[in-house]
mmCIF file of C-alpha atoms in Angstrom:
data_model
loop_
_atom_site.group_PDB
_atom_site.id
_atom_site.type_symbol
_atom_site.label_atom_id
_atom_site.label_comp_id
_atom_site.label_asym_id
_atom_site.label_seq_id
_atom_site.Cartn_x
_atom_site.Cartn_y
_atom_site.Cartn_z
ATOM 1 C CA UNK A 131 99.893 -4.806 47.718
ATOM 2 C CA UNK A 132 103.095 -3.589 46.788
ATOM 3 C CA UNK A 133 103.077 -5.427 43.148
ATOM 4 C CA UNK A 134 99.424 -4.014 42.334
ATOM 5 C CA UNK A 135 101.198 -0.383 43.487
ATOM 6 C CA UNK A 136 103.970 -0.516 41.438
ATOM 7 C CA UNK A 137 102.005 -2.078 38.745
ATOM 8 C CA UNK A 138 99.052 1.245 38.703
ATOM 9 C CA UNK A 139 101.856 3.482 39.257
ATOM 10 C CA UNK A 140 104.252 2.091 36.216
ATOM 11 C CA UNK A 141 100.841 2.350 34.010
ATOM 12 C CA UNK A 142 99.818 5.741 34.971
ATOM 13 C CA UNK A 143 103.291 7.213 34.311
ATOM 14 C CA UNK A 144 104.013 5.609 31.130
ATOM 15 C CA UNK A 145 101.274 7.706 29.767
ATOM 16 C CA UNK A 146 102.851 10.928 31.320
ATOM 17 C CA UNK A 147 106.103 11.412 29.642
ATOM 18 C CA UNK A 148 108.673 13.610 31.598
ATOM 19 C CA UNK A 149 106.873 12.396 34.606
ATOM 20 C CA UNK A 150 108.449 13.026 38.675
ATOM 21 C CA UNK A 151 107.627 11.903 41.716
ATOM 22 C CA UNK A 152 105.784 8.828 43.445
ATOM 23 C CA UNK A 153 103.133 7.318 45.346
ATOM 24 C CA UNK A 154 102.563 5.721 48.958
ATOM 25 C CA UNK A 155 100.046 4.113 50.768
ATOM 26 C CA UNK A 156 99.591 3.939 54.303
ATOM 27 C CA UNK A 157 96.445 1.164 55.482
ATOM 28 C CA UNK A 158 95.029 1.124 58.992
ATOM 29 C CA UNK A 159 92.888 -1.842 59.641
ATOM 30 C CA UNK A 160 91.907 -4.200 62.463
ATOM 31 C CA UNK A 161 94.574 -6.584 61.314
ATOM 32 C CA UNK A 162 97.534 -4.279 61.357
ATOM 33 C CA UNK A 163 98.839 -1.308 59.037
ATOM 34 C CA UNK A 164 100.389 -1.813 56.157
ATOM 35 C CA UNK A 165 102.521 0.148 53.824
ATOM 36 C CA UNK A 166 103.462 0.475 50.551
ATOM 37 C CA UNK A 167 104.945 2.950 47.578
ATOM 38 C CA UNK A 168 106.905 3.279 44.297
ATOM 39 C CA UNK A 169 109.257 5.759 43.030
ATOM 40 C CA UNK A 170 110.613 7.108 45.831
ATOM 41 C CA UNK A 171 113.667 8.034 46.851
ATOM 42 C CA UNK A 172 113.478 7.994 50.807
ATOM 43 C CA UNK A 173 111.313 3.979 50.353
ATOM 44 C CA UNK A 174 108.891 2.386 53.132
ATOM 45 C CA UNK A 175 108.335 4.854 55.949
ATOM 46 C CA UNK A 176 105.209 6.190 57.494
ATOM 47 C CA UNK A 177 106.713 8.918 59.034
ATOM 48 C CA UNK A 178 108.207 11.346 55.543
ATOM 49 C CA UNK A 179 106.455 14.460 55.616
ATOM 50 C CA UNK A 180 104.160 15.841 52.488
ATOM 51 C CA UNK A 181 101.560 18.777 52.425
ATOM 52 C CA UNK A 182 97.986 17.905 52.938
ATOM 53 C CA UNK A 183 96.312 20.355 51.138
ATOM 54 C CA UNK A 184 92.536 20.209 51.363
ATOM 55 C CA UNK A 185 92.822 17.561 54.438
ATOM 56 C CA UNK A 186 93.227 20.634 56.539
ATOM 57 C CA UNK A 187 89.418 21.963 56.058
ATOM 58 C CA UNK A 188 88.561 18.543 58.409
ATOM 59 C CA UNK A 189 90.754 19.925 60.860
ATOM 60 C CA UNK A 190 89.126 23.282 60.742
ATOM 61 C CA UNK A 191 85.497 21.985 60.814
ATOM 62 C CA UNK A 192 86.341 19.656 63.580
ATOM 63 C CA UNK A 193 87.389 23.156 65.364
ATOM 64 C CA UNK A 194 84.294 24.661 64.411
ATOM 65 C CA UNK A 195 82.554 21.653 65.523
ATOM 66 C CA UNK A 196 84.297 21.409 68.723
ATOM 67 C CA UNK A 197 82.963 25.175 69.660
ATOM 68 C CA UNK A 198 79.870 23.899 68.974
ATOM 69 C CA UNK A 199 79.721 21.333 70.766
ATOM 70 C CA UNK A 200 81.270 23.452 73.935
ATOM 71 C CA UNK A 201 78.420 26.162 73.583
ATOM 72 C CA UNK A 202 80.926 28.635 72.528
ATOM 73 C CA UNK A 203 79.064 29.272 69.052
ATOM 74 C CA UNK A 204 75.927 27.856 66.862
ATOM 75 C CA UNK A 205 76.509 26.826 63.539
ATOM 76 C CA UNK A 206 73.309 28.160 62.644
ATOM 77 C CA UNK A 207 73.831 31.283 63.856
ATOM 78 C CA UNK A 208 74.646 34.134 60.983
ATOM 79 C CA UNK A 209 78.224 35.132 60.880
ATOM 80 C CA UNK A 210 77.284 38.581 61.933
ATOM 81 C CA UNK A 211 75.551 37.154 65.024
ATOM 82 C CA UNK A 212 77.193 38.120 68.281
ATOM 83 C CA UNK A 213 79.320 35.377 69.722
ATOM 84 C CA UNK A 214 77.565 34.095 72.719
ATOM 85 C CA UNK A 215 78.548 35.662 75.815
ATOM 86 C CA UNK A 216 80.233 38.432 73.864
ATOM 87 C CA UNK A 217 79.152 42.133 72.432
ATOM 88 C CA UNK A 218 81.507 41.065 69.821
ATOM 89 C CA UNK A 219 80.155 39.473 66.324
ATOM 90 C CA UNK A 220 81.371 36.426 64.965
ATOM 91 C CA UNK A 221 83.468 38.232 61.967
ATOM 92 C CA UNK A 222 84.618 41.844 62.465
ATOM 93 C CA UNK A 223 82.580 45.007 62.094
ATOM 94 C CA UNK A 224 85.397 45.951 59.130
ATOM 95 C CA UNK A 225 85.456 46.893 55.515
ATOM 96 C CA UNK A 226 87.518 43.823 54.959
ATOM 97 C CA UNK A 227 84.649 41.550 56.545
ATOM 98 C CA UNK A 228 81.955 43.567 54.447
ATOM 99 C CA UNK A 229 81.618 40.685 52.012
ATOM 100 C CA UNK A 230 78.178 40.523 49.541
ATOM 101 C CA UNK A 231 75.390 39.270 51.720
ATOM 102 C CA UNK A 232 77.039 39.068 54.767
ATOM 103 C CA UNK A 233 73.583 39.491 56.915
ATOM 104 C CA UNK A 234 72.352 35.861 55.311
ATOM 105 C CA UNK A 235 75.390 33.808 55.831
ATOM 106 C CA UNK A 236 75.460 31.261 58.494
ATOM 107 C CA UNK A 237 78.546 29.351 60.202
ATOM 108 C CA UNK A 238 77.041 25.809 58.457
ATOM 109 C CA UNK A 239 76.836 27.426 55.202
ATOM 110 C CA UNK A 240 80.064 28.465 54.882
ATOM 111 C CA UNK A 241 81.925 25.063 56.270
ATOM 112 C CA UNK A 242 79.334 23.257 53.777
ATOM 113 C CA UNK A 243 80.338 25.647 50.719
ATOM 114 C CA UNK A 244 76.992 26.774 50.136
ATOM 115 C CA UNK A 245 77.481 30.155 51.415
ATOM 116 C CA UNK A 246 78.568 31.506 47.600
ATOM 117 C CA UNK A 247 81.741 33.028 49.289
ATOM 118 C CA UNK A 248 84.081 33.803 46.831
ATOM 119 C CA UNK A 249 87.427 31.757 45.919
ATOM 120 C CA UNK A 250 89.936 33.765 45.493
ATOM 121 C CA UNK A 251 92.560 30.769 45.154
ATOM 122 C CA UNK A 252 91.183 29.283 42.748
ATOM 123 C CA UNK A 253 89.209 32.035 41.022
ATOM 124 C CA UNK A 254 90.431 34.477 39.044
ATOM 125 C CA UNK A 255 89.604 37.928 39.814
ATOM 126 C CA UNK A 256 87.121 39.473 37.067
ATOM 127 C CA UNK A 257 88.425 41.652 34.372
ATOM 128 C CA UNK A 258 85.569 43.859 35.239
ATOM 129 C CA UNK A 259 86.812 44.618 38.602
ATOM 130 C CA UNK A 260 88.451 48.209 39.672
ATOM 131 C CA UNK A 261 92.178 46.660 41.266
ATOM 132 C CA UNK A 262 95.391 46.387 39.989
ATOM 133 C CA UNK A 263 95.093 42.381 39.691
ATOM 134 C CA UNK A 264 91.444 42.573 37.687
ATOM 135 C CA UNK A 265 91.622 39.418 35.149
ATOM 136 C CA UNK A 266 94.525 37.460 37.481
ATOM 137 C CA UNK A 267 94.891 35.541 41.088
ATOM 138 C CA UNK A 268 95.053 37.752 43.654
ATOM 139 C CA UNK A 269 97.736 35.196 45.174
ATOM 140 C CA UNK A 270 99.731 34.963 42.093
ATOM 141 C CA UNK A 271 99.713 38.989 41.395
ATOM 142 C CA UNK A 272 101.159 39.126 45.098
ATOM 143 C CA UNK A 273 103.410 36.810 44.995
ATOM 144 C CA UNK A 274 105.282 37.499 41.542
ATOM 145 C CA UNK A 275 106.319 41.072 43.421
ATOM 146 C CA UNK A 276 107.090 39.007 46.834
ATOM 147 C CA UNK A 277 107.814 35.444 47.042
ATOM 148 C CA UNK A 278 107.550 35.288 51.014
ATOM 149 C CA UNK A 279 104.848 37.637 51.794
ATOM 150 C CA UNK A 280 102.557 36.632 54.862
ATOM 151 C CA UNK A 281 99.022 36.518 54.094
ATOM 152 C CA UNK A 282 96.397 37.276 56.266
ATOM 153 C CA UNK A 283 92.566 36.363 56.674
ATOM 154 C CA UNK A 284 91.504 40.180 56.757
ATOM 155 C CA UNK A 285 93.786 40.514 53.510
ATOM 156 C CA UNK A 286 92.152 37.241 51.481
ATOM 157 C CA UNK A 287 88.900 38.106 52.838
ATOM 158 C CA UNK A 288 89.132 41.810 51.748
ATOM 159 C CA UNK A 289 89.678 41.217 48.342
ATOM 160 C CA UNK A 290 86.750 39.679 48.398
ATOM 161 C CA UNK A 291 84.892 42.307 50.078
ATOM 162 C CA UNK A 292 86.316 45.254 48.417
ATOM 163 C CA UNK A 293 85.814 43.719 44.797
ATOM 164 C CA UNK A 294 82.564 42.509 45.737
ATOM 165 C CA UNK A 295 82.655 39.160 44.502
ATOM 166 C CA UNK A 296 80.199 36.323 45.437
ATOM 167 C CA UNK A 297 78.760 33.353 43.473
ATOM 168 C CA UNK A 298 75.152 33.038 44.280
ATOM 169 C CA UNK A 299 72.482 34.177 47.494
ATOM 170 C CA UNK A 300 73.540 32.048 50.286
ATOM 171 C CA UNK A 301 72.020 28.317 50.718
ATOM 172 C CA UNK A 302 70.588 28.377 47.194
ATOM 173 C CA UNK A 303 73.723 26.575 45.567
ATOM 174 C CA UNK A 304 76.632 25.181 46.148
ATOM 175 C CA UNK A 305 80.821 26.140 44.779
ATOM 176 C CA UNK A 306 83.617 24.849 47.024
ATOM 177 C CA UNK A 307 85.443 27.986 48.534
ATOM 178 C CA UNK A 308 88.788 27.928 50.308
ATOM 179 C CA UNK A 309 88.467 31.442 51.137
ATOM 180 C CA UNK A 310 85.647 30.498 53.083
ATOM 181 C CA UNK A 311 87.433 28.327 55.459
ATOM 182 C CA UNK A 312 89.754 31.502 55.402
ATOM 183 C CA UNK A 313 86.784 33.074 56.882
ATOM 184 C CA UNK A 314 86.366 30.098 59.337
ATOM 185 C CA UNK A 315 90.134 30.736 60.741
ATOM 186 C CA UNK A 316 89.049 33.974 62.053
ATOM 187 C CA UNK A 317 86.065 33.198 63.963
ATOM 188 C CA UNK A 318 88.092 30.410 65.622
ATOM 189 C CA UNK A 319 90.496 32.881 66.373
ATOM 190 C CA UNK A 320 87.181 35.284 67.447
ATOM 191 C CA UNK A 321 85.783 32.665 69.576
ATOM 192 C CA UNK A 322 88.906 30.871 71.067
ATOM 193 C CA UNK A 323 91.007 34.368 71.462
ATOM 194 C CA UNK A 324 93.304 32.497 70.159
ATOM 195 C CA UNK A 325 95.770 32.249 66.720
ATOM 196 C CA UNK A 326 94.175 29.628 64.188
ATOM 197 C CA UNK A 327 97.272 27.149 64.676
ATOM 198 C CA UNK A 328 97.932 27.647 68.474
ATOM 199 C CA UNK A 329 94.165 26.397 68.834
ATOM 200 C CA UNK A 330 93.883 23.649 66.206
ATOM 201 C CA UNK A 331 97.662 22.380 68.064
ATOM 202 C CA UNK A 332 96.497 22.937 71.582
ATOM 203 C CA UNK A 333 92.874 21.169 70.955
ATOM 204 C CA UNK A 334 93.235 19.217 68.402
ATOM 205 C CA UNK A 335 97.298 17.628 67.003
ATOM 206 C CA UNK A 336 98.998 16.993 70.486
ATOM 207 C CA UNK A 337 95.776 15.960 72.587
ATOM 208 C CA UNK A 338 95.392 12.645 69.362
ATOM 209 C CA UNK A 339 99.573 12.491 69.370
ATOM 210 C CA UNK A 340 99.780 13.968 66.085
ATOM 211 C CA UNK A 341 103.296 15.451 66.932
ATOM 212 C CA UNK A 342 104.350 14.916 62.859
ATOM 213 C CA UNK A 343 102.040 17.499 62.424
ATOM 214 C CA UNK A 344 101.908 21.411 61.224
ATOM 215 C CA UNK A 345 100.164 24.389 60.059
ATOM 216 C CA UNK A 346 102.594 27.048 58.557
ATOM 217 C CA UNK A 347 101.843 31.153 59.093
ATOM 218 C CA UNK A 348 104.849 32.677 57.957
ATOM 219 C CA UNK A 349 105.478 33.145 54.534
ATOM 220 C CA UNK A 350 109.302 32.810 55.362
ATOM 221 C CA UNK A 351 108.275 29.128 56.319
ATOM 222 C CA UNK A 352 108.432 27.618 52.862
ATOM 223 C CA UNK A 353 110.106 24.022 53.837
ATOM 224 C CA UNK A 354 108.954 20.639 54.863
ATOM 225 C CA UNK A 355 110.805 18.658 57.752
ATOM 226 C CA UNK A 356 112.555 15.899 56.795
ATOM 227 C CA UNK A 357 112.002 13.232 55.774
ATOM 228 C CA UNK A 358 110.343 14.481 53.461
ATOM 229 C CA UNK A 359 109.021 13.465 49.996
ATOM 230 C CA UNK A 360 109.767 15.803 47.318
ATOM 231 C CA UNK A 361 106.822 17.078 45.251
ATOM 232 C CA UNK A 362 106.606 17.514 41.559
ATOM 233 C CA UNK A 363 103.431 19.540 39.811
ATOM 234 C CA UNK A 364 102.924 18.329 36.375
ATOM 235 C CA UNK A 365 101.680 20.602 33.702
ATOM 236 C CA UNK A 366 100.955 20.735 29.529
ATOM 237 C CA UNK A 367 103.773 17.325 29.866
ATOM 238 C CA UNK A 368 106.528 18.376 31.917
ATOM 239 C CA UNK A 369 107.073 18.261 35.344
ATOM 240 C CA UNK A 370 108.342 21.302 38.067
ATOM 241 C CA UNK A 371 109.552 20.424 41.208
ATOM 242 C CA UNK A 372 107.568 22.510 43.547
ATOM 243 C CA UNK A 373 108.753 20.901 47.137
ATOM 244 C CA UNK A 374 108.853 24.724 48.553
ATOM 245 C CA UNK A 375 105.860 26.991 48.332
ATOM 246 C CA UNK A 376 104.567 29.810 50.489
ATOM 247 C CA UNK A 377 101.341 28.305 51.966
ATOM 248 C CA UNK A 378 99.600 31.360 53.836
ATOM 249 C CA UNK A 379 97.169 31.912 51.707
ATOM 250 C CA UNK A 380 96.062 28.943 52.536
ATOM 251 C CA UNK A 381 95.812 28.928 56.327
ATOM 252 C CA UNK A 382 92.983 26.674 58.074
ATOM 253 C CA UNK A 383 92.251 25.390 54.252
ATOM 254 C CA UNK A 384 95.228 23.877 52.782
ATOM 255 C CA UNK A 385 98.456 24.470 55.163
ATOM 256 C CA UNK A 386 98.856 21.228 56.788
ATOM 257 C CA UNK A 387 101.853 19.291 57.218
ATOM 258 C CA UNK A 388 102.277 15.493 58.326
ATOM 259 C CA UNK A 389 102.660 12.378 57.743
ATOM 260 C CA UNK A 390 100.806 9.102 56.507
ATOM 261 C CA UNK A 391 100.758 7.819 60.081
ATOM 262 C CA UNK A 392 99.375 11.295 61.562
ATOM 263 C CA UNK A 393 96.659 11.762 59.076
ATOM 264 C CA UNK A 394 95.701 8.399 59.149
ATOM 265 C CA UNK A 395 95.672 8.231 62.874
ATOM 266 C CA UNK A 396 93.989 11.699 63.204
ATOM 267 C CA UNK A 397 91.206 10.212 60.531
ATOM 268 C CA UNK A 398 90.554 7.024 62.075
ATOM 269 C CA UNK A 399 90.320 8.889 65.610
ATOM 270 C CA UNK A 400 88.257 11.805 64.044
ATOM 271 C CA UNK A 401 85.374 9.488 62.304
ATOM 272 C CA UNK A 402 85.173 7.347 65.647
ATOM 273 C CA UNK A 403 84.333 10.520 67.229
ATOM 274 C CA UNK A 404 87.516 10.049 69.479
ATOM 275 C CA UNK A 405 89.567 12.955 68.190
ATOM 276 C CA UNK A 406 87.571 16.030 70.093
ATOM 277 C CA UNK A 407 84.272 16.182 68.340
ATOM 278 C CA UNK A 408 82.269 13.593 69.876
ATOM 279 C CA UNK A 409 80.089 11.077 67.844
ATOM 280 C CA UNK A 410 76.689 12.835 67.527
ATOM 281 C CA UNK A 411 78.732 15.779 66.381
ATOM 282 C CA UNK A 412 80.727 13.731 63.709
ATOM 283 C CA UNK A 413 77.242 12.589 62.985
ATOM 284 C CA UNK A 414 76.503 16.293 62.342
ATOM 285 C CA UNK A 415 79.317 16.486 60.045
ATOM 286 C CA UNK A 416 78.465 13.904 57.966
ATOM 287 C CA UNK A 417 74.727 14.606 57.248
ATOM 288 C CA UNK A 418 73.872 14.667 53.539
ATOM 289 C CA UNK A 419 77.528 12.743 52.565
ATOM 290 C CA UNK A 420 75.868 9.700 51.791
ATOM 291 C CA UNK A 421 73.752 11.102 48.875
ATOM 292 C CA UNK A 422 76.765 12.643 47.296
ATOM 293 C CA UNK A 423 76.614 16.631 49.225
ATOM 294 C CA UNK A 424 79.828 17.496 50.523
ATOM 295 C CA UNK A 425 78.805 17.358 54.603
ATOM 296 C CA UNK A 426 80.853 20.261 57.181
ATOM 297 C CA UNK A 427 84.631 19.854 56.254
ATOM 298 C CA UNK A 428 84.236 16.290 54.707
ATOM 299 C CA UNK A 429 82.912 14.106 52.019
ATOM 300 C CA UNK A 430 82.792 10.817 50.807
ATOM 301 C CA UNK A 431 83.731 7.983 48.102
ATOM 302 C CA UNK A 432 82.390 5.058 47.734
ATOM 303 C CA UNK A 433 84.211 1.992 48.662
ATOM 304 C CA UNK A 434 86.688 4.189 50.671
ATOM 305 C CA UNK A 435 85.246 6.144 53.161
ATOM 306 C CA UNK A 436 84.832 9.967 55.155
ATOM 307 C CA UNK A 437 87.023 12.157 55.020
ATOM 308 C CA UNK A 438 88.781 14.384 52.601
ATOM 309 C CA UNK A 439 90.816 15.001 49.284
ATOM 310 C CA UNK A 440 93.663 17.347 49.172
ATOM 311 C CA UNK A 441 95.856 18.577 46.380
ATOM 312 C CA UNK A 442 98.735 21.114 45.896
ATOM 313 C CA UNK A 443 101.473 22.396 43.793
ATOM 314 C CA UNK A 444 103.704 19.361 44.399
ATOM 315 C CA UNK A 445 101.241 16.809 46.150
ATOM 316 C CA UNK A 446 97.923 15.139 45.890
ATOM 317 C CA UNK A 447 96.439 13.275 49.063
ATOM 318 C CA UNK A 448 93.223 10.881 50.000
ATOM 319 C CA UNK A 449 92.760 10.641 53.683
ATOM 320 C CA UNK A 450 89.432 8.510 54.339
ATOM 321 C CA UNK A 451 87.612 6.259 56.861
ATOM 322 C CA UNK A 452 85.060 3.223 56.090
ATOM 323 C CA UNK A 453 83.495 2.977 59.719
ATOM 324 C CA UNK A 454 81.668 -0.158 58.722
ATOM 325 C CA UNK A 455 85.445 -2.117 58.715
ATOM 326 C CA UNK A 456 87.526 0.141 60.414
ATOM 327 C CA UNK A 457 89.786 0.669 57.618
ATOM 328 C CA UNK A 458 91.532 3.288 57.023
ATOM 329 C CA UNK A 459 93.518 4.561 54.190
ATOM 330 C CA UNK A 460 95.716 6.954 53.882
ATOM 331 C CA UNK A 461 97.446 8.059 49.880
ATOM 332 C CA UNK A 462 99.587 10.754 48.759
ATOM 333 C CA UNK A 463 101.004 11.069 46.039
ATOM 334 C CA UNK A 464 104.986 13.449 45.228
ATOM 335 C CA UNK A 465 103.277 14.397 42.312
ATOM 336 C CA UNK A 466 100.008 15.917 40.685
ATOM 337 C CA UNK A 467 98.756 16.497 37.551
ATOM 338 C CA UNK A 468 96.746 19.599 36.834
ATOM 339 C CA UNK A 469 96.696 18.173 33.071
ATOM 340 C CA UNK A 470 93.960 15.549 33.803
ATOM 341 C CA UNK A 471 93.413 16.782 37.794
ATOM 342 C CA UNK A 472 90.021 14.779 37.679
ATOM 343 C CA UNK A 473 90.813 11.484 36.444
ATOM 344 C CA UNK A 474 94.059 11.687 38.330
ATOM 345 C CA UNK A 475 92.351 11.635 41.665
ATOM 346 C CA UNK A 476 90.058 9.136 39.959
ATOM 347 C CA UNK A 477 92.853 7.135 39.800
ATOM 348 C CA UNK A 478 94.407 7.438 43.184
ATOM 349 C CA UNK A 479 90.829 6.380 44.775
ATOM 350 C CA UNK A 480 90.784 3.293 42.680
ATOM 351 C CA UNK A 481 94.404 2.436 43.609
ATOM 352 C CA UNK A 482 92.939 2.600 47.150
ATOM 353 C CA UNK A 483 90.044 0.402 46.578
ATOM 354 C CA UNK A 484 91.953 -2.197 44.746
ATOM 355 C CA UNK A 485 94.365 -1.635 48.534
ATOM 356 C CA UNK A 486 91.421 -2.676 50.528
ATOM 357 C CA UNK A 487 90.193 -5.687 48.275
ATOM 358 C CA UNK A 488 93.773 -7.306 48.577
ATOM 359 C CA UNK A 489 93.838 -6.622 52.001
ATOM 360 C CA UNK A 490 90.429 -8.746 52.442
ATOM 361 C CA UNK A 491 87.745 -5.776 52.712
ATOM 362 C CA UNK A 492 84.974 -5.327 50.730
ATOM 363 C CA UNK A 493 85.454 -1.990 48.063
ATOM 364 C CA UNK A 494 81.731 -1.984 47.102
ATOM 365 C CA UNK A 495 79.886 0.213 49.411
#
């Protein structure tokens, strides 16, 4: 394991001049866990923190999904439906909540990405629009005046509302949206009366031990707990270190922090229906995965598993499941290159397959 790791890595980086950073591997299986990496400075531990991007949306589905499952709300209700037992709707009665076909937009559509919510991270505003930031990311325009400014879900969802922006009629397409899981954050907070990372902690982290593990609000809060693994974003050849970053525009889609054995225990625990959700919900979750749609807060790759891909300024990560072997497998990667993004995380999923075939589990399915 750790020669074929070294040996991808080496190869992949030799074609990336100026390249920074590393790789490790964390492998949960009904023989044991194994480890391995290459490159980096802090060597063979489970427990070095890293930012796990996109892995957060299965946290905030599995929120979702737990409300469900509680009676507290219906996917399938709209998102201007009252919350049951309230006179209160699921999103606010605001102009910042007044997004473009708001009256057809249901709960499941909007964890599945087919509600045509704008992305405002990783869409640029029009150059048509009326704002000061028409033509540019909202997040970038923001931040270039102040580096530690808090975001907020009524903020990221107002731009969205105020510019009117939206890709499509709900349910008639599909366009991945982290601004929808924005959306998401606040009716968990609607529905739970609670802040989006005092639930998710309180129902979800400590109750599966995940004590490694964090959601950041504060745009103050740009550091990692040590250890840590430093993360490098490479781009047109060179490479930035980008360890520190404001992450509240990405609340409940992209602000996690942990570690390979958190994630990996929270995955393994999640797809056994263990974690909260039980199985016939994860069962839910999954629907439609198998034929390549991206299911509520998950997907999956063949040979590897459920779960879900995450990447950042700094950090690329693979956290999936194979049920049929129990295996588990857990990458993430100091580095990522938005250069080749695609074939990069091509690459990392292939590295894991190759894991599991070493490791004496079949790759194929």
């Amino acid at each position: 394991l750790n020669d074929m790791v070294k040996a991808r890595w080496s190869s992949y980086i030799a074609a990336h001049p100026s390249w920074e950073g590393g790789v490790y591997i964390y492998i949960m299986t009904p023989k044991g866990n194994y480890f391995s990496s290459s490159d980096l400075s802090n060597g063979n531990k489970s427990n070095v923190h890293f930012r796990g991007a996109s892995c957060t949306k299965m946290f905030t589905a599995a929120g979702i999904m737990l409300l469900h499952q509680q009676g507290r709300l219906n996917i399938n209700d709209k998102i201007t439906a009252l919350i049951p037992g309230s006179t209160e709707p699921y999103v606010p009665s605001t102009a910042d909540y007044n997004i473009p076909n708001k009256g057809d937009i249901t709960i499941k559509m909007v964890l599945n990405h087919r509600a045509g919510i704008w992305d405002i991270s990783n869409s640029a505003i029009p150059p048509t629009a009326e704002a000061p930031y028409k033509g540019q990311s909202y997040i970038g325009y923001v931040e270039e005046k102040d580096p530690l400014h808090t975001f907020t879900f009524d903020e990221l969802v107002g731009v969205v509302a105020s510019n009117h922006l939206s890709y499509f009629k709900p349910d008639t397409s599909y366009h991945y949206s982290d601004t929808g899981y924005s959306l998401l954050g606040k009716i968990i907070e609607r529905v739970s009366g609670k802040k989006y990372g005092e639930f998710i902690t309180q129902n979800l982290t400590l109750p599966n031990g995940l004590t490694q593990t964090s959601f950041p609000y504060l745009g103050s809060d740009q550091i990692i707990p040590a250890p840590l693994v430093k993360g490098y974003s490479y781009f047109k050849g060179k490479a930035y270190d980008t360890t520190q970053d404001n992450m509240t525009p990405h609340v409940a889609e992209g602000n996690v922090i942990s570690t390979l054995s958190d994630l990996g225990n929270w995955t393994r625990k999640m797809f056994r229906g263990e974690a909260g959700p039980n199985p016939a919900t994860v069962a839910m979750m999954k629907e439609g995965t198998d034929k390549g749609a991206y299911g509520l807060g998950l997907s999956y790759v063949k040979g590897l598993g459920f779960g879900h891909d995450g990447g950042h300024a700094g950090y690329a990560t693979v956290a999936k499941y194979d049920p049929k072997q129990d295996v588990t497998v857990i990458i993430s990667a100091g580095a990522i290159s938005f250069d080749d993004i695609y074939n990069y995380y091509n690459f990392l999923h292939d590295m894991g397959r190759e894991a599991k075939t070493i490791l004496g589990y079949s790759a194929g399915e």
